[in-house]
Amino acid sequence: MTTHRNSAPAHTRSLPMRQLVLTLLGWSIALIIFFPILWMVLTGFKTETAAIADPSFIFSPTLESYQAVQDRSGYARFALNSVAVAFGSTLLALLIAIPSAYAMAFLPTKRTKGTLLWMLSTKMLPPVGVLVPIYLIFRDVGLLDTRTGLIIVYTLMNLPIVVWMLYTFFKDMPKDILEAGRMDGASTLQEVFFLLLPLTLPGIASTGLLSVILSWNEAFWSLNLTSSKAAPLTAYIASFSSPEGLFWAKLSAASTMAIAPILILGWLTQKQMVRGLTFGAVK
């Protein structure tokens, strides 16, 4: 008696090859994106002469540039300003955005969609277009070169994105849960604090992390609205550019020290961020 074995379908046999191609493609894209960061980190371990004359990966590492950055006065102050401004603006943005997104998600009006689109359209405005009026206002009210001024600007800068993300998260939440809370006699504040916030905490956390990253990396406003007292790390990095030229090794060392905290934060919270972003994915 002869048995005939059915061969696997062609599309089934092609699945491993397709997965391999997609995996290689994903790693290639990741390496292309990561390469500038790797180049910056390696350049920070070179001397100024080697950074300009020797672009290879084989060199004698030195901590000369990092030592020079550390010896330069004020690094800790710049880092503290970055922490205060990034987290302060994120906290203020969340305090404003949570009730705003709640109202738009659960108490919409005819103008809700138009308001959301208008808020998003403000991100398309070049910052330089409003630099002069904001600079003059800050000068008159005494907010130039202050952490408070930067916190206000960064909050306004990130607020449209924060509101949009929270609106998406809140919109995806089943309304039956809130209605059950109202039937049990919960007030609006109780509904928000005891029902809405705990259930949407992953989305709120990922939104806050994104706001921190955007604030930490912001350079335009920090360079134009600060000089010394409230300048964050982005302004500190820019100080290594001088009329004599760019100090590539020291600039790379300072940039590595500036992005290291936010990279570590992103690595430690990547699961939470991915969970939050997928939690509020647009259907």
PDB file of N, CA, C and O in Angstrom, residues 3-69:
ATOM      1  N   THR A   3       1.527   5.205   0.382  1.00  0.00           N
ATOM      2  CA  THR A   3       0.980   6.426   1.003  1.00  0.00           C
ATOM      3  C   THR A   3       1.554   7.632   0.304  1.00  0.00           C
ATOM      4  O   THR A   3       2.744   7.688  -0.037  1.00  0.00           O
ATOM      5  N   HIS A   4       0.727   8.598   0.100  1.00  0.00           N
ATOM      6  CA  HIS A   4       1.166   9.835  -0.560  1.00  0.00           C
ATOM      7  C   HIS A   4       1.146  10.964   0.470  1.00  0.00           C
ATOM      8  O   HIS A   4       0.117  11.201   1.111  1.00  0.00           O
ATOM      9  N   ARG A   5       2.254  11.581   0.637  1.00  0.00           N
ATOM     10  CA  ARG A   5       2.349  12.708   1.567  1.00  0.00           C
ATOM     11  C   ARG A   5       2.014  14.003   0.831  1.00  0.00           C
ATOM     12  O   ARG A   5       2.594  14.311  -0.204  1.00  0.00           O
ATOM     13  N   ASN A   6       1.086  14.717   1.423  1.00  0.00           N
ATOM     14  CA  ASN A   6       0.717  15.998   0.824  1.00  0.00           C
ATOM     15  C   ASN A   6       1.800  17.033   1.119  1.00  0.00           C
ATOM     16  O   ASN A   6       2.196  17.230   2.267  1.00  0.00           O
ATOM     17  N   SER A   7       2.288  17.612   0.083  1.00  0.00           N
ATOM     18  CA  SER A   7       3.300  18.655   0.278  1.00  0.00           C
ATOM     19  C   SER A   7       2.651  19.912   0.835  1.00  0.00           C
ATOM     20  O   SER A   7       1.480  20.186   0.578  1.00  0.00           O
ATOM     21  N   ALA A   8       3.423  20.657   1.621  1.00  0.00           N
ATOM     22  CA  ALA A   8       2.899  21.879   2.231  1.00  0.00           C
ATOM     23  C   ALA A   8       2.585  22.901   1.154  1.00  0.00           C
ATOM     24  O   ALA A   8       3.246  22.961   0.117  1.00  0.00           O
ATOM     25  N   PRO A   9       1.542  23.682   1.358  1.00  0.00           N
ATOM     26  CA  PRO A   9       1.208  24.722   0.382  1.00  0.00           C
ATOM     27  C   PRO A   9       2.373  25.682   0.160  1.00  0.00           C
ATOM     28  O   PRO A   9       3.209  25.903   1.048  1.00  0.00           O
ATOM     29  N   ALA A  10       2.395  26.279  -1.005  1.00  0.00           N
ATOM     30  CA  ALA A  10       3.506  27.167  -1.356  1.00  0.00           C
ATOM     31  C   ALA A  10       3.568  28.375  -0.425  1.00  0.00           C
ATOM     32  O   ALA A  10       4.652  28.811  -0.019  1.00  0.00           O
ATOM     33  N   HIS A  11       2.387  28.919  -0.066  1.00  0.00           N
ATOM     34  CA  HIS A  11       2.392  30.117   0.770  1.00  0.00           C
ATOM     35  C   HIS A  11       2.887  29.809   2.174  1.00  0.00           C
ATOM     36  O   HIS A  11       3.480  30.651   2.848  1.00  0.00           O
ATOM     37  N   THR A  12       2.673  28.522   2.632  1.00  0.00           N
ATOM     38  CA  THR A  12       3.166  28.133   3.950  1.00  0.00           C
ATOM     39  C   THR A  12       4.686  28.024   3.944  1.00  0.00           C
ATOM     40  O   THR A  12       5.358  28.415   4.898  1.00  0.00           O
ATOM     41  N   ARG A  13       5.242  27.458   2.849  1.00  0.00           N
ATOM     42  CA  ARG A  13       6.694  27.342   2.758  1.00  0.00           C
ATOM     43  C   ARG A  13       7.367  28.696   2.658  1.00  0.00           C
ATOM     44  O   ARG A  13       8.520  28.866   3.046  1.00  0.00           O
ATOM     45  N   SER A  14       6.666  29.694   2.134  1.00  0.00           N
ATOM     46  CA  SER A  14       7.281  31.008   1.944  1.00  0.00           C
ATOM     47  C   SER A  14       7.242  31.869   3.203  1.00  0.00           C
ATOM     48  O   SER A  14       7.897  32.907   3.258  1.00  0.00           O
ATOM     49  N   LEU A  15       6.479  31.423   4.220  1.00  0.00           N
ATOM     50  CA  LEU A  15       6.373  32.230   5.441  1.00  0.00           C
ATOM     51  C   LEU A  15       7.711  32.425   6.149  1.00  0.00           C
ATOM     52  O   LEU A  15       8.057  33.551   6.534  1.00  0.00           O
ATOM     53  N   PRO A  16       8.521  31.358   6.379  1.00  0.00           N
ATOM     54  CA  PRO A  16       9.813  31.577   7.040  1.00  0.00           C
ATOM     55  C   PRO A  16      10.712  32.544   6.281  1.00  0.00           C
ATOM     56  O   PRO A  16      11.389  33.377   6.877  1.00  0.00           O
ATOM     57  N   MET A  17      10.730  32.433   4.945  1.00  0.00           N
ATOM     58  CA  MET A  17      11.549  33.338   4.148  1.00  0.00           C
ATOM     59  C   MET A  17      11.063  34.774   4.275  1.00  0.00           C
ATOM     60  O   MET A  17      11.854  35.710   4.400  1.00  0.00           O
ATOM     61  N   ARG A  18       9.741  34.954   4.295  1.00  0.00           N
ATOM     62  CA  ARG A  18       9.182  36.296   4.437  1.00  0.00           C
ATOM     63  C   ARG A  18       9.530  36.877   5.806  1.00  0.00           C
ATOM     64  O   ARG A  18       9.885  38.060   5.919  1.00  0.00           O
ATOM     65  N   GLN A  19       9.435  36.050   6.841  1.00  0.00           N
ATOM     66  CA  GLN A  19       9.784  36.515   8.174  1.00  0.00           C
ATOM     67  C   GLN A  19      11.260  36.884   8.260  1.00  0.00           C
ATOM     68  O   GLN A  19      11.624  37.869   8.911  1.00  0.00           O
ATOM     69  N   LEU A  20      12.108  36.093   7.606  1.00  0.00           N
ATOM     70  CA  LEU A  20      13.541  36.396   7.606  1.00  0.00           C
ATOM     71  C   LEU A  20      13.821  37.717   6.916  1.00  0.00           C
ATOM     72  O   LEU A  20      14.610  38.538   7.410  1.00  0.00           O
ATOM     73  N   VAL A  21      13.179  37.942   5.771  1.00  0.00           N
ATOM     74  CA  VAL A  21      13.380  39.196   5.039  1.00  0.00           C
ATOM     75  C   VAL A  21      12.903  40.385   5.874  1.00  0.00           C
ATOM     76  O   VAL A  21      13.591  41.414   5.969  1.00  0.00           O
ATOM     77  N   LEU A  22      11.735  40.262   6.494  1.00  0.00           N
ATOM     78  CA  LEU A  22      11.222  41.353   7.321  1.00  0.00           C
ATOM     79  C   LEU A  22      12.119  41.605   8.529  1.00  0.00           C
ATOM     80  O   LEU A  22      12.334  42.767   8.929  1.00  0.00           O
ATOM     81  N   THR A  23      12.652  40.528   9.119  1.00  0.00           N
ATOM     82  CA  THR A  23      13.553  40.689  10.264  1.00  0.00           C
ATOM     83  C   THR A  23      14.826  41.412   9.858  1.00  0.00           C
ATOM     84  O   THR A  23      15.273  42.344  10.538  1.00  0.00           O
ATOM     85  N   LEU A  24      15.416  41.004   8.739  1.00  0.00           N
ATOM     86  CA  LEU A  24      16.630  41.669   8.250  1.00  0.00           C
ATOM     87  C   LEU A  24      16.358  43.126   7.894  1.00  0.00           C
ATOM     88  O   LEU A  24      17.182  44.006   8.168  1.00  0.00           O
ATOM     89  N   LEU A  25      15.202  43.376   7.282  1.00  0.00           N
ATOM     90  CA  LEU A  25      14.840  44.743   6.933  1.00  0.00           C
ATOM     91  C   LEU A  25      14.673  45.599   8.185  1.00  0.00           C
ATOM     92  O   LEU A  25      15.147  46.746   8.238  1.00  0.00           O
ATOM     93  N   GLY A  26      14.013  45.037   9.208  1.00  0.00           N
ATOM     94  CA  GLY A  26      13.824  45.767  10.450  1.00  0.00           C
ATOM     95  C   GLY A  26      15.139  46.102  11.131  1.00  0.00           C
ATOM     96  O   GLY A  26      15.353  47.237  11.586  1.00  0.00           O
ATOM     97  N   TRP A  27      16.055  45.114  11.185  1.00  0.00           N
ATOM     98  CA  TRP A  27      17.360  45.362  11.784  1.00  0.00           C
ATOM     99  C   TRP A  27      18.165  46.380  10.982  1.00  0.00           C
ATOM    100  O   TRP A  27      18.895  47.203  11.549  1.00  0.00           O
ATOM    101  N   SER A  28      18.055  46.325   9.670  1.00  0.00           N
ATOM    102  CA  SER A  28      18.784  47.283   8.825  1.00  0.00           C
ATOM    103  C   SER A  28      18.309  48.707   9.087  1.00  0.00           C
ATOM    104  O   SER A  28      19.116  49.632   9.218  1.00  0.00           O
ATOM    105  N   ILE A  29      16.998  48.893   9.154  1.00  0.00           N
ATOM    106  CA  ILE A  29      16.451  50.220   9.426  1.00  0.00           C
ATOM    107  C   ILE A  29      16.874  50.696  10.818  1.00  0.00           C
ATOM    108  O   ILE A  29      17.245  51.867  11.013  1.00  0.00           O
ATOM    109  N   ALA A  30      16.845  49.772  11.793  1.00  0.00           N
ATOM    110  CA  ALA A  30      17.246  50.131  13.154  1.00  0.00           C
ATOM    111  C   ALA A  30      18.712  50.560  13.206  1.00  0.00           C
ATOM    112  O   ALA A  30      19.072  51.540  13.884  1.00  0.00           O
ATOM    113  N   LEU A  31      19.575  49.848  12.475  1.00  0.00           N
ATOM    114  CA  LEU A  31      20.994  50.201  12.463  1.00  0.00           C
ATOM    115  C   LEU A  31      21.233  51.544  11.782  1.00  0.00           C
ATOM    116  O   LEU A  31      22.087  52.331  12.214  1.00  0.00           O
ATOM    117  N   ILE A  32      20.472  51.813  10.716  1.00  0.00           N
ATOM    118  CA  ILE A  32      20.616  53.106  10.032  1.00  0.00           C
ATOM    119  C   ILE A  32      20.222  54.247  10.965  1.00  0.00           C
ATOM    120  O   ILE A  32      20.879  55.291  11.028  1.00  0.00           O
ATOM    121  N   ILE A  33      19.142  54.037  11.729  1.00  0.00           N
ATOM    122  CA  ILE A  33      18.691  55.071  12.658  1.00  0.00           C
ATOM    123  C   ILE A  33      19.673  55.226  13.813  1.00  0.00           C
ATOM    124  O   ILE A  33      19.945  56.349  14.276  1.00  0.00           O
ATOM    125  N   PHE A  34      20.234  54.105  14.293  1.00  0.00           N
ATOM    126  CA  PHE A  34      21.114  54.136  15.452  1.00  0.00           C
ATOM    127  C   PHE A  34      22.536  54.577  15.103  1.00  0.00           C
ATOM    128  O   PHE A  34      23.290  55.013  15.986  1.00  0.00           O
ATOM    129  N   PHE A  35      22.928  54.488  13.829  1.00  0.00           N
ATOM    130  CA  PHE A  35      24.308  54.770  13.445  1.00  0.00           C
ATOM    131  C   PHE A  35      24.777  56.166  13.862  1.00  0.00           C
ATOM    132  O   PHE A  35      25.901  56.303  14.382  1.00  0.00           O
ATOM    133  N   PRO A  36      24.003  57.245  13.651  1.00  0.00           N
ATOM    134  CA  PRO A  36      24.486  58.570  14.098  1.00  0.00           C
ATOM    135  C   PRO A  36      24.754  58.633  15.603  1.00  0.00           C
ATOM    136  O   PRO A  36      25.698  59.307  16.038  1.00  0.00           O
ATOM    137  N   ILE A  37      23.924  57.929  16.390  1.00  0.00           N
ATOM    138  CA  ILE A  37      24.149  57.919  17.832  1.00  0.00           C
ATOM    139  C   ILE A  37      25.448  57.185  18.158  1.00  0.00           C
ATOM    140  O   ILE A  37      26.247  57.633  18.994  1.00  0.00           O
ATOM    141  N   LEU A  38      25.669  56.033  17.496  1.00  0.00           N
ATOM    142  CA  LEU A  38      26.910  55.287  17.701  1.00  0.00           C
ATOM    143  C   LEU A  38      28.123  56.122  17.305  1.00  0.00           C
ATOM    144  O   LEU A  38      29.136  56.149  18.021  1.00  0.00           O
ATOM    145  N   TRP A  39      28.023  56.803  16.185  1.00  0.00           N
ATOM    146  CA  TRP A  39      29.129  57.657  15.721  1.00  0.00           C
ATOM    147  C   TRP A  39      29.410  58.766  16.726  1.00  0.00           C
ATOM    148  O   TRP A  39      30.573  59.082  17.012  1.00  0.00           O
ATOM    149  N   MET A  40      28.351  59.362  17.281  1.00  0.00           N
ATOM    150  CA  MET A  40      28.517  60.431  18.269  1.00  0.00           C
ATOM    151  C   MET A  40      29.208  59.908  19.527  1.00  0.00           C
ATOM    152  O   MET A  40      30.124  60.547  20.063  1.00  0.00           O
ATOM    153  N   VAL A  41      28.771  58.732  20.008  1.00  0.00           N
ATOM    154  CA  VAL A  41      29.363  58.166  21.224  1.00  0.00           C
ATOM    155  C   VAL A  41      30.841  57.861  21.007  1.00  0.00           C
ATOM    156  O   VAL A  41      31.689  58.186  21.858  1.00  0.00           O
ATOM    157  N   LEU A  42      31.181  57.260  19.864  1.00  0.00           N
ATOM    158  CA  LEU A  42      32.579  56.932  19.591  1.00  0.00           C
ATOM    159  C   LEU A  42      33.434  58.190  19.431  1.00  0.00           C
ATOM    160  O   LEU A  42      34.571  58.232  19.902  1.00  0.00           O
ATOM    161  N   THR A  43      32.889  59.210  18.786  1.00  0.00           N
ATOM    162  CA  THR A  43      33.642  60.448  18.590  1.00  0.00           C
ATOM    163  C   THR A  43      33.956  61.113  19.923  1.00  0.00           C
ATOM    164  O   THR A  43      34.995  61.768  20.078  1.00  0.00           O
ATOM    165  N   GLY A  44      33.076  60.937  20.906  1.00  0.00           N
ATOM    166  CA  GLY A  44      33.316  61.517  22.226  1.00  0.00           C
ATOM    167  C   GLY A  44      34.534  60.930  22.915  1.00  0.00           C
ATOM    168  O   GLY A  44      35.086  61.550  23.831  1.00  0.00           O
ATOM    169  N   PHE A  45      34.972  59.746  22.488  1.00  0.00           N
ATOM    170  CA  PHE A  45      36.148  59.110  23.082  1.00  0.00           C
ATOM    171  C   PHE A  45      37.424  59.382  22.285  1.00  0.00           C
ATOM    172  O   PHE A  45      38.448  58.748  22.522  1.00  0.00           O
ATOM    173  N   LYS A  46      37.350  60.301  21.338  1.00  0.00           N
ATOM    174  CA  LYS A  46      38.522  60.670  20.544  1.00  0.00           C
ATOM    175  C   LYS A  46      39.060  62.022  20.989  1.00  0.00           C
ATOM    176  O   LYS A  46      38.379  62.796  21.665  1.00  0.00           O
ATOM    177  N   THR A  47      40.277  62.320  20.589  1.00  0.00           N
ATOM    178  CA  THR A  47      40.811  63.665  20.752  1.00  0.00           C
ATOM    179  C   THR A  47      40.249  64.546  19.637  1.00  0.00           C
ATOM    180  O   THR A  47      39.703  64.047  18.650  1.00  0.00           O
ATOM    181  N   GLU A  48      40.382  65.841  19.781  1.00  0.00           N
ATOM    182  CA  GLU A  48      39.873  66.745  18.752  1.00  0.00           C
ATOM    183  C   GLU A  48      40.561  66.492  17.412  1.00  0.00           C
ATOM    184  O   GLU A  48      39.915  66.527  16.363  1.00  0.00           O
ATOM    185  N   THR A  49      41.858  66.218  17.458  1.00  0.00           N
ATOM    186  CA  THR A  49      42.592  65.962  16.219  1.00  0.00           C
ATOM    187  C   THR A  49      42.102  64.684  15.551  1.00  0.00           C
ATOM    188  O   THR A  49      41.863  64.647  14.332  1.00  0.00           O
ATOM    189  N   ALA A  50      41.921  63.620  16.348  1.00  0.00           N
ATOM    190  CA  ALA A  50      41.468  62.348  15.796  1.00  0.00           C
ATOM    191  C   ALA A  50      40.032  62.430  15.303  1.00  0.00           C
ATOM    192  O   ALA A  50      39.668  61.777  14.325  1.00  0.00           O
ATOM    193  N   ALA A  51      39.206  63.235  15.959  1.00  0.00           N
ATOM    194  CA  ALA A  51      37.809  63.353  15.555  1.00  0.00           C
ATOM    195  C   ALA A  51      37.680  63.955  14.164  1.00  0.00           C
ATOM    196  O   ALA A  51      36.749  63.629  13.420  1.00  0.00           O
ATOM    197  N   ILE A  52      38.624  64.824  13.798  1.00  0.00           N
ATOM    198  CA  ILE A  52      38.567  65.474  12.486  1.00  0.00           C
ATOM    199  C   ILE A  52      39.342  64.685  11.435  1.00  0.00           C
ATOM    200  O   ILE A  52      38.873  64.483  10.312  1.00  0.00           O
ATOM    201  N   ALA A  53      40.515  64.180  11.812  1.00  0.00           N
ATOM    202  CA  ALA A  53      41.398  63.548  10.830  1.00  0.00           C
ATOM    203  C   ALA A  53      41.190  62.060  10.672  1.00  0.00           C
ATOM    204  O   ALA A  53      41.539  61.487   9.638  1.00  0.00           O
ATOM    205  N   ASP A  54      40.625  61.390  11.691  1.00  0.00           N
ATOM    206  CA  ASP A  54      40.507  59.932  11.652  1.00  0.00           C
ATOM    207  C   ASP A  54      39.057  59.517  11.867  1.00  0.00           C
ATOM    208  O   ASP A  54      38.613  59.346  13.012  1.00  0.00           O
ATOM    209  N   PRO A  55      38.292  59.333  10.780  1.00  0.00           N
ATOM    210  CA  PRO A  55      36.881  58.957  10.932  1.00  0.00           C
ATOM    211  C   PRO A  55      36.649  57.463  11.131  1.00  0.00           C
ATOM    212  O   PRO A  55      35.503  57.014  11.141  1.00  0.00           O
ATOM    213  N   SER A  56      37.704  56.670  11.273  1.00  0.00           N
ATOM    214  CA  SER A  56      37.552  55.221  11.366  1.00  0.00           C
ATOM    215  C   SER A  56      37.054  54.818  12.753  1.00  0.00           C
ATOM    216  O   SER A  56      37.051  55.606  13.701  1.00  0.00           O
ATOM    217  N   PHE A  57      36.665  53.536  12.852  1.00  0.00           N
ATOM    218  CA  PHE A  57      36.189  52.995  14.121  1.00  0.00           C
ATOM    219  C   PHE A  57      37.335  52.467  14.981  1.00  0.00           C
ATOM    220  O   PHE A  57      37.116  52.109  16.137  1.00  0.00           O
ATOM    221  N   ILE A  58      38.522  52.381  14.417  1.00  0.00           N
ATOM    222  CA  ILE A  58      39.674  51.877  15.148  1.00  0.00           C
ATOM    223  C   ILE A  58      40.516  53.064  15.602  1.00  0.00           C
ATOM    224  O   ILE A  58      41.087  53.792  14.778  1.00  0.00           O
ATOM    225  N   PHE A  59      40.606  53.275  16.903  1.00  0.00           N
ATOM    226  CA  PHE A  59      41.356  54.397  17.454  1.00  0.00           C
ATOM    227  C   PHE A  59      41.668  54.100  18.914  1.00  0.00           C
ATOM    228  O   PHE A  59      41.134  53.153  19.503  1.00  0.00           O
ATOM    229  N   SER A  60      42.510  54.906  19.479  1.00  0.00           N
ATOM    230  CA  SER A  60      42.863  54.764  20.895  1.00  0.00           C
ATOM    231  C   SER A  60      41.907  55.625  21.719  1.00  0.00           C
ATOM    232  O   SER A  60      41.969  56.869  21.660  1.00  0.00           O
ATOM    233  N   PRO A  61      40.979  55.007  22.465  1.00  0.00           N
ATOM    234  CA  PRO A  61      39.988  55.796  23.217  1.00  0.00           C
ATOM    235  C   PRO A  61      40.625  56.599  24.340  1.00  0.00           C
ATOM    236  O   PRO A  61      41.621  56.187  24.945  1.00  0.00           O
ATOM    237  N   THR A  62      40.053  57.740  24.603  1.00  0.00           N
ATOM    238  CA  THR A  62      40.508  58.609  25.669  1.00  0.00           C
ATOM    239  C   THR A  62      39.310  59.313  26.292  1.00  0.00           C
ATOM    240  O   THR A  62      38.295  59.532  25.627  1.00  0.00           O
ATOM    241  N   LEU A  63      39.430  59.667  27.555  1.00  0.00           N
ATOM    242  CA  LEU A  63      38.376  60.396  28.267  1.00  0.00           C
ATOM    243  C   LEU A  63      38.663  61.899  28.304  1.00  0.00           C
ATOM    244  O   LEU A  63      38.055  62.623  29.095  1.00  0.00           O
ATOM    245  N   GLU A  64      39.551  62.329  27.446  1.00  0.00           N
ATOM    246  CA  GLU A  64      39.948  63.738  27.440  1.00  0.00           C
ATOM    247  C   GLU A  64      38.759  64.668  27.207  1.00  0.00           C
ATOM    248  O   GLU A  64      38.599  65.676  27.900  1.00  0.00           O
ATOM    249  N   SER A  65      37.905  64.334  26.241  1.00  0.00           N
ATOM    250  CA  SER A  65      36.769  65.210  25.926  1.00  0.00           C
ATOM    251  C   SER A  65      35.749  65.206  27.050  1.00  0.00           C
ATOM    252  O   SER A  65      35.195  66.261  27.405  1.00  0.00           O
ATOM    253  N   TYR A  66      35.488  64.052  27.638  1.00  0.00           N
ATOM    254  CA  TYR A  66      34.547  63.985  28.761  1.00  0.00           C
ATOM    255  C   TYR A  66      35.071  64.750  29.964  1.00  0.00           C
ATOM    256  O   TYR A  66      34.300  65.394  30.680  1.00  0.00           O
ATOM    257  N   GLN A  67      36.383  64.672  30.181  1.00  0.00           N
ATOM    258  CA  GLN A  67      36.978  65.427  31.285  1.00  0.00           C
ATOM    259  C   GLN A  67      36.853  66.922  31.048  1.00  0.00           C
ATOM    260  O   GLN A  67      36.570  67.696  31.969  1.00  0.00           O
ATOM    261  N   ALA A  68      37.041  67.332  29.790  1.00  0.00           N
ATOM    262  CA  ALA A  68      36.915  68.750  29.462  1.00  0.00           C
ATOM    263  C   ALA A  68      35.486  69.238  29.669  1.00  0.00           C
ATOM    264  O   ALA A  68      35.259  70.354  30.148  1.00  0.00           O
ATOM    265  N   VAL A  69      34.514  68.393  29.310  1.00  0.00           N
ATOM    266  CA  VAL A  69      33.115  68.759  29.519  1.00  0.00           C
ATOM    267  C   VAL A  69      32.805  68.869  31.014  1.00  0.00           C
ATOM    268  O   VAL A  69      32.110  69.781  31.460  1.00  0.00           O
TER     269      VAL A  69
END
